[in-house]
Structure formats: structure tokens, C-alpha cells
Short mmCIF file of C-alpha atoms and ligand atoms in Angstrom, two decimals:
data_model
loop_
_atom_site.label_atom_id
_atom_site.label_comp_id
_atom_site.label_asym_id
_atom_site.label_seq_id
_atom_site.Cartn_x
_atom_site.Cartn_y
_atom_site.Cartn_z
CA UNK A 596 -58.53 100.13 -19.18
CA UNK A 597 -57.80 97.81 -21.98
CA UNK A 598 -59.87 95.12 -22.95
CA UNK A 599 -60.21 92.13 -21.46
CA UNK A 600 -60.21 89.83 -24.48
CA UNK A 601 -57.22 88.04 -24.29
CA UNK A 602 -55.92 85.62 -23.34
CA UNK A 603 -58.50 82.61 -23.11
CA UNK A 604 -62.53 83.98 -23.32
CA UNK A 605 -62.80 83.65 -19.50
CA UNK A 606 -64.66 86.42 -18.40
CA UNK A 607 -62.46 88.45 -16.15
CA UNK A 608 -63.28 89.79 -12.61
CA UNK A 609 -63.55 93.18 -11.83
CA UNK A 610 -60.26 94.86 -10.75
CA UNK A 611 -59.55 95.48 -6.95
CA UNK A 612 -57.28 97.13 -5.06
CA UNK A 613 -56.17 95.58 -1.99
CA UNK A 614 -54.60 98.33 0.34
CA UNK A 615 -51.63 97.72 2.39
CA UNK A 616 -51.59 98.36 5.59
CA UNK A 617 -47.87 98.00 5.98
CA UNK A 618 -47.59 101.89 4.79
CA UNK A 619 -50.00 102.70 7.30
CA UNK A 620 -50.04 105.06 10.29
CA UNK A 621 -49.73 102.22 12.82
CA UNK A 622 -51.09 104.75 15.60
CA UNK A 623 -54.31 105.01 13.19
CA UNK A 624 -54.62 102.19 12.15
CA UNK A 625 -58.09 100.93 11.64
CA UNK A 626 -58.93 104.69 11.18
CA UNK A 627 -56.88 104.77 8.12
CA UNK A 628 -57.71 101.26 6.96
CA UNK A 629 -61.06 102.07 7.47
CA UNK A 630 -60.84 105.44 5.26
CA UNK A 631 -59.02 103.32 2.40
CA UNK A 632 -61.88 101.19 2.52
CA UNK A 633 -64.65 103.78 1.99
CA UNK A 634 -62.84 105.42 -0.46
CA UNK A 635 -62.82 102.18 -2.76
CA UNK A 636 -59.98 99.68 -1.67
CA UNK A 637 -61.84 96.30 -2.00
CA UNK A 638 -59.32 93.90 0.77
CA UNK A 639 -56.98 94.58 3.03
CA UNK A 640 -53.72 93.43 2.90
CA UNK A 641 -51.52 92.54 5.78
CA UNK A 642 -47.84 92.23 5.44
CA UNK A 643 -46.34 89.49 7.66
CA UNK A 644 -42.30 89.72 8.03
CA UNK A 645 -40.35 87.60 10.19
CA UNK A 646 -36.47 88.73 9.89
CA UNK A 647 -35.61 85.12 8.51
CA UNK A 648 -37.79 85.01 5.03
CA UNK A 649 -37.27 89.00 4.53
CA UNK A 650 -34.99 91.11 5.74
CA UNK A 651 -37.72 93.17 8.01
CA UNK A 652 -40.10 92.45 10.90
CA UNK A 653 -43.49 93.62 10.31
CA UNK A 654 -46.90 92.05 12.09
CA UNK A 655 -48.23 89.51 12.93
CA UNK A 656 -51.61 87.49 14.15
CA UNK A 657 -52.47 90.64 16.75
CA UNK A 658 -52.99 93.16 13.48
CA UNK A 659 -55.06 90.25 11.50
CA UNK A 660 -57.22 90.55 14.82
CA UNK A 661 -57.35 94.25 15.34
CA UNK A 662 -58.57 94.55 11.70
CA UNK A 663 -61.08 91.53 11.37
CA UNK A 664 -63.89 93.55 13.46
CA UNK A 665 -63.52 96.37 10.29
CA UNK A 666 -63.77 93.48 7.58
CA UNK A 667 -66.74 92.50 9.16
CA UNK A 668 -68.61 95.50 9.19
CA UNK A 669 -67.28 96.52 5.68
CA UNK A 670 -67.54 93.05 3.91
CA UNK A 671 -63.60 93.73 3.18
CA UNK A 672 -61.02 90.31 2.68
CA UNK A 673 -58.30 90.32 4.98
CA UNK A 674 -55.58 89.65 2.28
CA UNK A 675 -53.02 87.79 4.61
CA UNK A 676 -49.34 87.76 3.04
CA UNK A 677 -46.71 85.24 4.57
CA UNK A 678 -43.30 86.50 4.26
CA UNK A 679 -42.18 83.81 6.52
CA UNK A 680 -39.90 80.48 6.60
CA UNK A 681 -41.56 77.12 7.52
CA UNK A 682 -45.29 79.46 7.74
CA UNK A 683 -47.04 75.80 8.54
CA UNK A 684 -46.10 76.46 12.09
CA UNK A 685 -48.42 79.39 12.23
CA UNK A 686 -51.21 79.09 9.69
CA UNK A 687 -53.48 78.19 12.28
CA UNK A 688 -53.03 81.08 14.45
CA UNK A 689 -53.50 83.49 11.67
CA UNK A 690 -56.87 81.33 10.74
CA UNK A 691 -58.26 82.10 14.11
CA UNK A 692 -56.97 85.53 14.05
CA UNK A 693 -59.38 85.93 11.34
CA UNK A 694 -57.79 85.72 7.96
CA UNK A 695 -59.67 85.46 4.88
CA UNK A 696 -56.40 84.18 2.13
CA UNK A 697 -53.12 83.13 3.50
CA UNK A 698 -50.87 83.23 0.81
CA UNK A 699 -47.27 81.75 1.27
CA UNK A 700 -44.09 82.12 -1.04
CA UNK A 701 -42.93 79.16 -2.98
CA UNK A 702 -39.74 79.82 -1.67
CA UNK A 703 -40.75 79.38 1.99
CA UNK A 704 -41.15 75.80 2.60
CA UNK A 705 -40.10 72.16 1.46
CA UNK A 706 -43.72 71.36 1.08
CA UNK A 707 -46.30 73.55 -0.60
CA UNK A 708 -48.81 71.25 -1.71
CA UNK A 709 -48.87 70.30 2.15
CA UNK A 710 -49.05 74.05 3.24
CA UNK A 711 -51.80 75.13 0.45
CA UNK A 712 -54.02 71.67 1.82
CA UNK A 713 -53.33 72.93 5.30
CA UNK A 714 -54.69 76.28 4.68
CA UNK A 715 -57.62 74.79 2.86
CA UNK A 716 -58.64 72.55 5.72
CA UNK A 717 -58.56 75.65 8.09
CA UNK A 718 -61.29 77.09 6.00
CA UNK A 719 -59.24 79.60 4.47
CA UNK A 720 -58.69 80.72 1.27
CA UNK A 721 -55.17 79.53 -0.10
CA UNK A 722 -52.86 81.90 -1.98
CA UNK A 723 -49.41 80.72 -3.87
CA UNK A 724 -46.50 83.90 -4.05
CA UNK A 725 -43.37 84.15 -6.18
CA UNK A 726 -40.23 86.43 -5.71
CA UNK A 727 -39.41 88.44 -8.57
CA UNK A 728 -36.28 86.07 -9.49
CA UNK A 729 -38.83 82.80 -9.12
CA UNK A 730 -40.30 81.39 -12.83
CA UNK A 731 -43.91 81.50 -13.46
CA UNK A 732 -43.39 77.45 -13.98
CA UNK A 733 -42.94 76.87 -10.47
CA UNK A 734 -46.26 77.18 -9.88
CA UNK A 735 -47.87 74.61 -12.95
CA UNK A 736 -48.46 71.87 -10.35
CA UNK A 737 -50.39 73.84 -7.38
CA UNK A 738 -52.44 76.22 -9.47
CA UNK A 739 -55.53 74.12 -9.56
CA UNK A 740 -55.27 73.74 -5.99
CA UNK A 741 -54.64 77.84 -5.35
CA UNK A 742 -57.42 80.52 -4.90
CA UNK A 743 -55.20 83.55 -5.45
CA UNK A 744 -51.37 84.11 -7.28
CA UNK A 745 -49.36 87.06 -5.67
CA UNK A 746 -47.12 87.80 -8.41
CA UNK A 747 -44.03 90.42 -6.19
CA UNK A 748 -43.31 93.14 -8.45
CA UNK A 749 -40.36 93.80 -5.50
CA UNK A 750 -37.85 91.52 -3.73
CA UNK A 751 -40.30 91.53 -0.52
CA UNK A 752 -39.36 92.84 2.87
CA UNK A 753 -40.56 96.64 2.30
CA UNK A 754 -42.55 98.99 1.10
CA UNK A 755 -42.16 101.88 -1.23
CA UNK A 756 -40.06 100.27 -3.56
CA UNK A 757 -39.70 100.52 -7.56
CA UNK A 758 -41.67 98.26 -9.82
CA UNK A 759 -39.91 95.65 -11.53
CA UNK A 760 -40.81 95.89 -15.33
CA UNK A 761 -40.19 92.07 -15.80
CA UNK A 762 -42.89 91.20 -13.41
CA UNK A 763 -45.65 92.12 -16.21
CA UNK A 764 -43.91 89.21 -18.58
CA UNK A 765 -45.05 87.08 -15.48
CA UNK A 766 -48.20 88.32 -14.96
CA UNK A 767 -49.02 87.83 -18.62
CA UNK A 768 -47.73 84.11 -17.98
CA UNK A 769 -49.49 83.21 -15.40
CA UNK A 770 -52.62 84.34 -16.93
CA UNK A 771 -52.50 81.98 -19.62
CA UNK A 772 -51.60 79.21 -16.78
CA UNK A 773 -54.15 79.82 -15.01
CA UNK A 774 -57.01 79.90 -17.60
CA UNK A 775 -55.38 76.57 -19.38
CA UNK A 776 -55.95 75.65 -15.98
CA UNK A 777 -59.77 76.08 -15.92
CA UNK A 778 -58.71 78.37 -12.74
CA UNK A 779 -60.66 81.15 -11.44
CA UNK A 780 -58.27 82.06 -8.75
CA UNK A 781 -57.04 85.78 -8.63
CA UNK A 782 -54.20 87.22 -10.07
CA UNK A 783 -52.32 89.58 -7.66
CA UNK A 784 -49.49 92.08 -8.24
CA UNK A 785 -47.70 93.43 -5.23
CA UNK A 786 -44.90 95.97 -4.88
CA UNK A 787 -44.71 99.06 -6.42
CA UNK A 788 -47.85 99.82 -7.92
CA UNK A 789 -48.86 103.66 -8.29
CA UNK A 790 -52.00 104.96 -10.33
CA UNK A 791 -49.02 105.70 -12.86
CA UNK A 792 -48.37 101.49 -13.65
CA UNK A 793 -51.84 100.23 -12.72
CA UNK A 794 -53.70 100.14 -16.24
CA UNK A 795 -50.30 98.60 -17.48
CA UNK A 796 -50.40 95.56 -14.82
CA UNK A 797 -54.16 95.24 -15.25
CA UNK A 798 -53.32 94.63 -18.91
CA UNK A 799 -51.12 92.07 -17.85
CA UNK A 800 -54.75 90.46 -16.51
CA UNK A 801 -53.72 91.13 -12.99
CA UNK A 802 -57.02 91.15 -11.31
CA UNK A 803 -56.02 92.28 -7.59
CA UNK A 804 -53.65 95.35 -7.60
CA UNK A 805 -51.90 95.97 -3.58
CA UNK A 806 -50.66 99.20 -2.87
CA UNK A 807 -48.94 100.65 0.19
CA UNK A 808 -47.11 103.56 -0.48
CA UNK A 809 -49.40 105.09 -3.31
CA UNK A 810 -52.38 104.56 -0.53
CA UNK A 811 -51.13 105.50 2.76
CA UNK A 812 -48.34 107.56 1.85
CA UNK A 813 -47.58 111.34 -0.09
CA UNK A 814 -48.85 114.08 0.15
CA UNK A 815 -52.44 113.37 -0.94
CA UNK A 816 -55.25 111.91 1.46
CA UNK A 817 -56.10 108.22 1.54
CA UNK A 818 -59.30 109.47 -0.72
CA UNK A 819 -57.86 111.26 -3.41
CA UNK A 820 -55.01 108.30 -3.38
CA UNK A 821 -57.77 105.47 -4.05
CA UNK A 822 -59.56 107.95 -6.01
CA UNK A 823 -56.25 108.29 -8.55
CA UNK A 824 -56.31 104.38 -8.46
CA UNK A 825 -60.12 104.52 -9.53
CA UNK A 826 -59.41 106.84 -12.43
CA UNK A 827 -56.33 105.12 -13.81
CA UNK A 828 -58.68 101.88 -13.96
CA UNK A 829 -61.29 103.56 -15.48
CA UNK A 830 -63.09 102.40 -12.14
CA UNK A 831 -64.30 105.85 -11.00
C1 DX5 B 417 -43.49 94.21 0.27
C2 DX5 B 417 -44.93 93.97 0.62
C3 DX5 B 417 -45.88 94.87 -0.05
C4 DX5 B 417 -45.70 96.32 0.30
C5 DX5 B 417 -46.10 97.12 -0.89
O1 DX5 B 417 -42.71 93.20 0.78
O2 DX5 B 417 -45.30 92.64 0.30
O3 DX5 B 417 -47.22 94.48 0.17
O4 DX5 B 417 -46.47 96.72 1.41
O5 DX5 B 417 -45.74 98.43 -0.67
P1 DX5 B 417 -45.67 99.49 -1.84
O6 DX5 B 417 -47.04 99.56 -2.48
O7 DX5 B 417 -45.30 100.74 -1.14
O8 DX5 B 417 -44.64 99.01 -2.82
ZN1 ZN B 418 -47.50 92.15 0.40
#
């Protein structure tokens, strides 16, 4: 992996790989999450699509629930991502259904500071996300107030989609925001991301890599999957 001395002298935090359970077997569900999990996926990460914000329907506060008893046990984050319009109306459902970080899109709402407080004050964690067509800068007046960045490598809505090159420009970006910041909050690169392109967004100082496809799907099992994440990262 390269090294992580630029930019800033923050110390950086450990890579993880948050697997997405989007590309699961639905019928196996915690079985497979579960698997991911032991083979070395640090969170799970839970697609939420409502037809409006993305083109597809996905999940909603029902899987956050099915899968919270499996964080528990495993000491997992439930990585909770909000591909949803207005997602005020239903932060608080997802809270109780056990989310650890709700992160919504900029592009969501009218009123983001709002949102982000809203999550904080339901004692979650508070995540910001950007489209790939969205500037880094849209961000520079909630990212002290943000625990994680979700930087979309894909226009959201599905998985198994190509990586967007641009999005490592971003990532690099965003980076530097965040540490002129003072800001410890993660870094996180979704869409896209194979063992192939993972050393090349960690690089980019991504700190929490999501991956769907390259877990859950191809011809390999869930271990060997992770396990070509773990060597790519110089993890294993
Ligand atoms: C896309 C979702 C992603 C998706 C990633 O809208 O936000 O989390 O599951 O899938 P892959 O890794 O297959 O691109
Ligand atoms: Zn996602």
C-alpha cells in the first residue's frame, strides 16, 4: 500500500472494507454477511433506495434490523447509506432499527446542516455523500460537523457498476479538506471497487473502501473475495 505521508501528518486509520450487502444473496442473508465478516470486512453497509432519489428500490429499516443482532455479536458498524429524497422523514426509524452512521447525499435535501444535527441528536453517527457529478466544495461548510464522507465512485442506484476514474481527484480533495479541517471523520469510496482499484483509492487516502459485487458476487467465495481485498491492501 503506499505510504501514508501525505497530505497533512495526521496519522491515518487503518483501511476497512465495508461489505455491501446490496450484492448479497437476500435468501442468505445474515449467513453471507456474517461470512464477509469473518473473513475480514470491518462494517456492513446497507444500501437504502427509494425509486425517487435513485432509480431502484432496495431496503429499508427491516434489513438494518435483521442485521443489528450480527453487529452485535461481531462488533461490526452498520454502515447505513440514504439514497433517499427528504431522508429527515425517516432518520429516526432507521436509528431505532439500529444503525450505527446514516449518511445522506448532499443532493437529497434543502437542509443538510439540519439533517446531519438530526442524526447527531439520535445518537448516531452522521455521514455527508456526494454523486459523482457533485464538487468536493459542497461539502467545506458541514465537514466539521460530519463523522464519515462517502465519496460515489458510481451514479448510485446499483451495484456492479464501473469505477469512475475522476472520483480519485475527489478523494484526494477531500482529504486535504478534511485534515485542514482538524477532521478525523472517515473517508469512504463507494461503487466499483475490486481488489484490482483498491490500493489506487487507498492512495487517494480513502480510509473505508465498500464493495458489493467484488464481495458477494463471481465466481470466488465470500473468503477468498475479502481475502483478494486483504492482499491488494497489503492487509493480509
Ligand atoms: C450503489 C451503492 C453501492 C453498491 C456498490 O448505489 O451505493 O454501495 O452496492 O456495489 P458494487 O461494489 O458492486 O459497485
Ligand atoms: Zn452504498
Amino acid at each position: 500500500m503506499a505510504e501514508n505521508v501525505e497530505p497533512g501528518s495526521r496519522p491515518r486509520q487503518a483501511v476497512k472494507l465495508a461489505a455491501s450487502v446490496l450484492a448479497a444473496d437476500f435468501a442468505l442473508l445474515e449467513a453471507q454477511a456474517r461470512e464477509a465478516l469473518a473473513a475480514g470486512a470491518a462494517w456492513l453497509h446497507v444500501d437504502v433506495m427509494d425509486g425517487h432519489f435513485v432509480p431502484n428500490i432496495s431496503m429499508g429499516p427491516i434489513a438494518v434490523r435483521a442485521l443489528r443482532p450480527l453487529a452485535n455479536e461481531t462488533g461490526a458498524f452498520l454502515d447505513v447509506h440514504l439514497m433517499i429524497e427528504e431522508p429527515d422523514r425517516y432518520l429516526e426509524a432507521f436509528a431505532e432499527a439500529g444503525a450505527d452512521i446514516l449518511t445522506v447525499h448532499v443532493e437529497a435535501g434543502r437542509h443538510l446542516h439540519r439533517t446531519v444535527q438530526a442524526i447527531k441528536e439520535l445518537g448516531v453517527r452522521a455521514g455527508v455523500a456526494l454523486n459523482p457529478a457533485t464538487p468536493a466544495a459542497a461539502l467545506a461548510e458541514i465537514l466539521p460537523d460530519a463523522d464519515l464522507v462517502l465519496v460515489m465512485s458510481v451514479n448510485p442506484g446499483f451495484g456492479g457498476q464501473s469505477f469512475i476514474p475522476a472520483s480519485v481527484h475527489k478523494l484526494q480533495q477531500l482529504r486535504r479538506m478534511l485534515d485542514a479541517a482538524g477532521s478525523s471523520a472517515w473517508l469512504e469510496v463507494d461503487g466499483g471497487i475490486k481488489p484490482e482499484n483498491a490500493a489506487l483509492v487507498a492512495a487517494a487516502w480513502a480510509n473505508v473502501l465498500v464493495a458489493g459485487s467484488a464481495i458477494f458476487g463471481g465466481p470466488h467465495s465470500i473468503v477468498e473475495n475479502v481475502a483478494a481485498f486483504k492482499s491488494a491492501l497489503g492487509l493480509a
